[in-house]
Coordinates of C-alpha atoms in Angstrom, one line a residue:
M1 CA -6.8 3.0 17.8
K2 CA -7.2 1.6 14.1
V3 CA -4.5 -0.7 12.8
F4 CA -4.4 -2.3 9.8
S5 CA -1.6 -5.0 8.2
I6 CA -0.6 -5.4 5.5
F7 CA 1.3 -8.9 4.4
A8 CA 2.9 -10.2 1.5
L9 CA 2.7 -13.8 0.3
A10 CA 3.8 -14.9 -3.1
L11 CA 1.1 -15.2 -5.6
A12 CA -1.6 -14.0 -5.0
L13 CA -4.2 -15.8 -2.8
A14 CA -7.1 -14.5 -1.4
A15 CA -6.5 -13.5 2.6
P16 CA -8.4 -13.2 5.4
A17 CA -10.3 -9.8 6.2
A18 CA -7.8 -6.9 6.0
T19 CA -4.8 -8.9 5.7
F20 CA -2.6 -9.2 2.7
A21 CA 0.4 -11.5 1.5
A22 CA 3.5 -12.0 -0.7
S23 CA 6.2 -13.6 0.6
D24 CA 10.1 -12.5 0.5
D25 CA 13.0 -14.9 -0.8
G26 CA 13.5 -17.1 1.8
G27 CA 9.5 -17.9 2.2
G28 CA 8.4 -16.4 5.0
V29 CA 6.2 -14.0 5.2
I30 CA 6.9 -10.2 5.6
Q31 CA 4.6 -8.5 7.9
V32 CA 3.9 -4.5 8.5
R33 CA 1.4 -2.8 10.6
V34 CA -0.1 0.9 9.4
S35 CA -2.0 2.8 11.5
Y36 CA -4.7 5.0 11.0
G37 CA -6.8 5.8 14.2
D38 CA -5.1 9.3 14.4
V39 CA -6.3 10.3 10.3
N40 CA -9.4 11.9 9.2
L41 CA -9.8 9.4 6.2
N42 CA -12.7 11.8 5.2
T43 CA -10.7 14.5 4.5
T44 CA -7.8 14.7 1.3
K45 CA -5.4 15.6 4.3
G46 CA -6.2 12.6 6.0
A47 CA -6.7 10.3 3.4
T48 CA -3.2 11.9 2.1
R49 CA -1.2 10.4 5.0
L50 CA -3.1 7.1 5.3
L51 CA -2.0 6.5 1.5
Q52 CA 1.7 7.6 2.4
R53 CA 2.0 5.2 4.9
L54 CA 0.5 2.4 3.0
D55 CA 2.7 3.4 0.2
G56 CA 5.5 3.1 2.1
A57 CA 4.6 -0.4 3.9
A58 CA 3.5 -1.8 0.5
T59 CA 6.9 -1.0 -0.7
K60 CA 8.7 -2.3 2.1
V61 CA 7.3 -6.0 1.7
C62 CA 7.2 -6.1 -2.1
G63 CA 11.0 -6.0 -2.2
G64 CA 12.0 -2.0 -1.2
R65 CA 13.5 -2.5 2.1
I66 CA 15.8 -0.3 1.6
I67 CA 14.4 2.7 0.9
S68 CA 17.5 4.6 0.4
N69 CA 18.2 2.5 -2.4
P70 CA 15.9 4.4 -5.6
I71 CA 16.3 0.9 -7.8
D72 CA 14.9 -1.2 -4.9
V73 CA 12.2 1.5 -4.6
E74 CA 11.3 2.1 -8.0
M75 CA 11.1 -2.0 -8.9
A76 CA 9.3 -2.5 -5.8
R77 CA 6.7 0.2 -6.4
G78 CA 6.3 -1.1 -10.2
S79 CA 5.9 -5.0 -8.9
D80 CA 2.9 -7.1 -9.3
C81 CA 2.9 -7.4 -5.8
Y82 CA 3.0 -3.5 -5.1
R83 CA -0.3 -3.1 -7.6
T84 CA -2.1 -5.9 -5.6
T85 CA -1.1 -4.9 -2.2
M86 CA -1.7 -1.2 -2.3
E87 CA -5.8 -2.2 -4.5
N88 CA -6.1 -4.5 -1.4
A89 CA -5.4 -2.3 0.8
V90 CA -7.5 0.7 -0.3
A91 CA -10.4 -1.6 -0.9
Q92 CA -10.0 -3.3 2.2
I93 CA -10.3 0.1 4.2
N94 CA -13.2 1.4 2.3
A95 CA -13.0 5.3 3.1
P96 CA -14.1 7.3 -0.3
V97 CA -12.1 9.6 -0.2
L98 CA -8.7 7.3 0.3
R99 CA -10.2 5.2 -2.7
A100 CA -10.3 8.3 -5.5
L101 CA -7.0 9.6 -4.1
Y102 CA -5.2 6.1 -4.4
W103 CA -7.0 6.0 -8.0
R104 CA -6.4 9.1 -9.0
R105 CA -2.9 8.5 -8.5
V106 CA -2.6 5.4 -10.4
T107 CA -4.5 6.9 -13.0
T108 CA -1.8 9.8 -13.6
L109 CA 1.0 7.5 -13.8
A110 CA -0.8 5.2 -16.3
V111 CA -0.8 8.6 -18.4
N112 CA 2.5 9.4 -17.7
G113 CA 3.8 5.4 -18.7
R114 CA 4.6 4.2 -15.0

């Protein structure tokens, strides 16, 4: 089973392989495990599924812990923590289809002013 860990640690410090960091308000480290052994990263469908999982994990560790609160989620997704965590996760997993989907999404959001 393939599993990927996303962490959050204040100040974007270089982290060991396959770990990403940002801290919560109390100085603790939040870790969310993202499994992806059940998806085919060579397909758009599989890469999209993993991108959704990564988005949820990054949103959670970067402050959007209350998913029912759209303001929390939007602030988390607009943070440097989120951007860095997603970029590091996509780079670390190193799957071409995932990378292409992620950067297409980033480009679309930038064009739309987000």
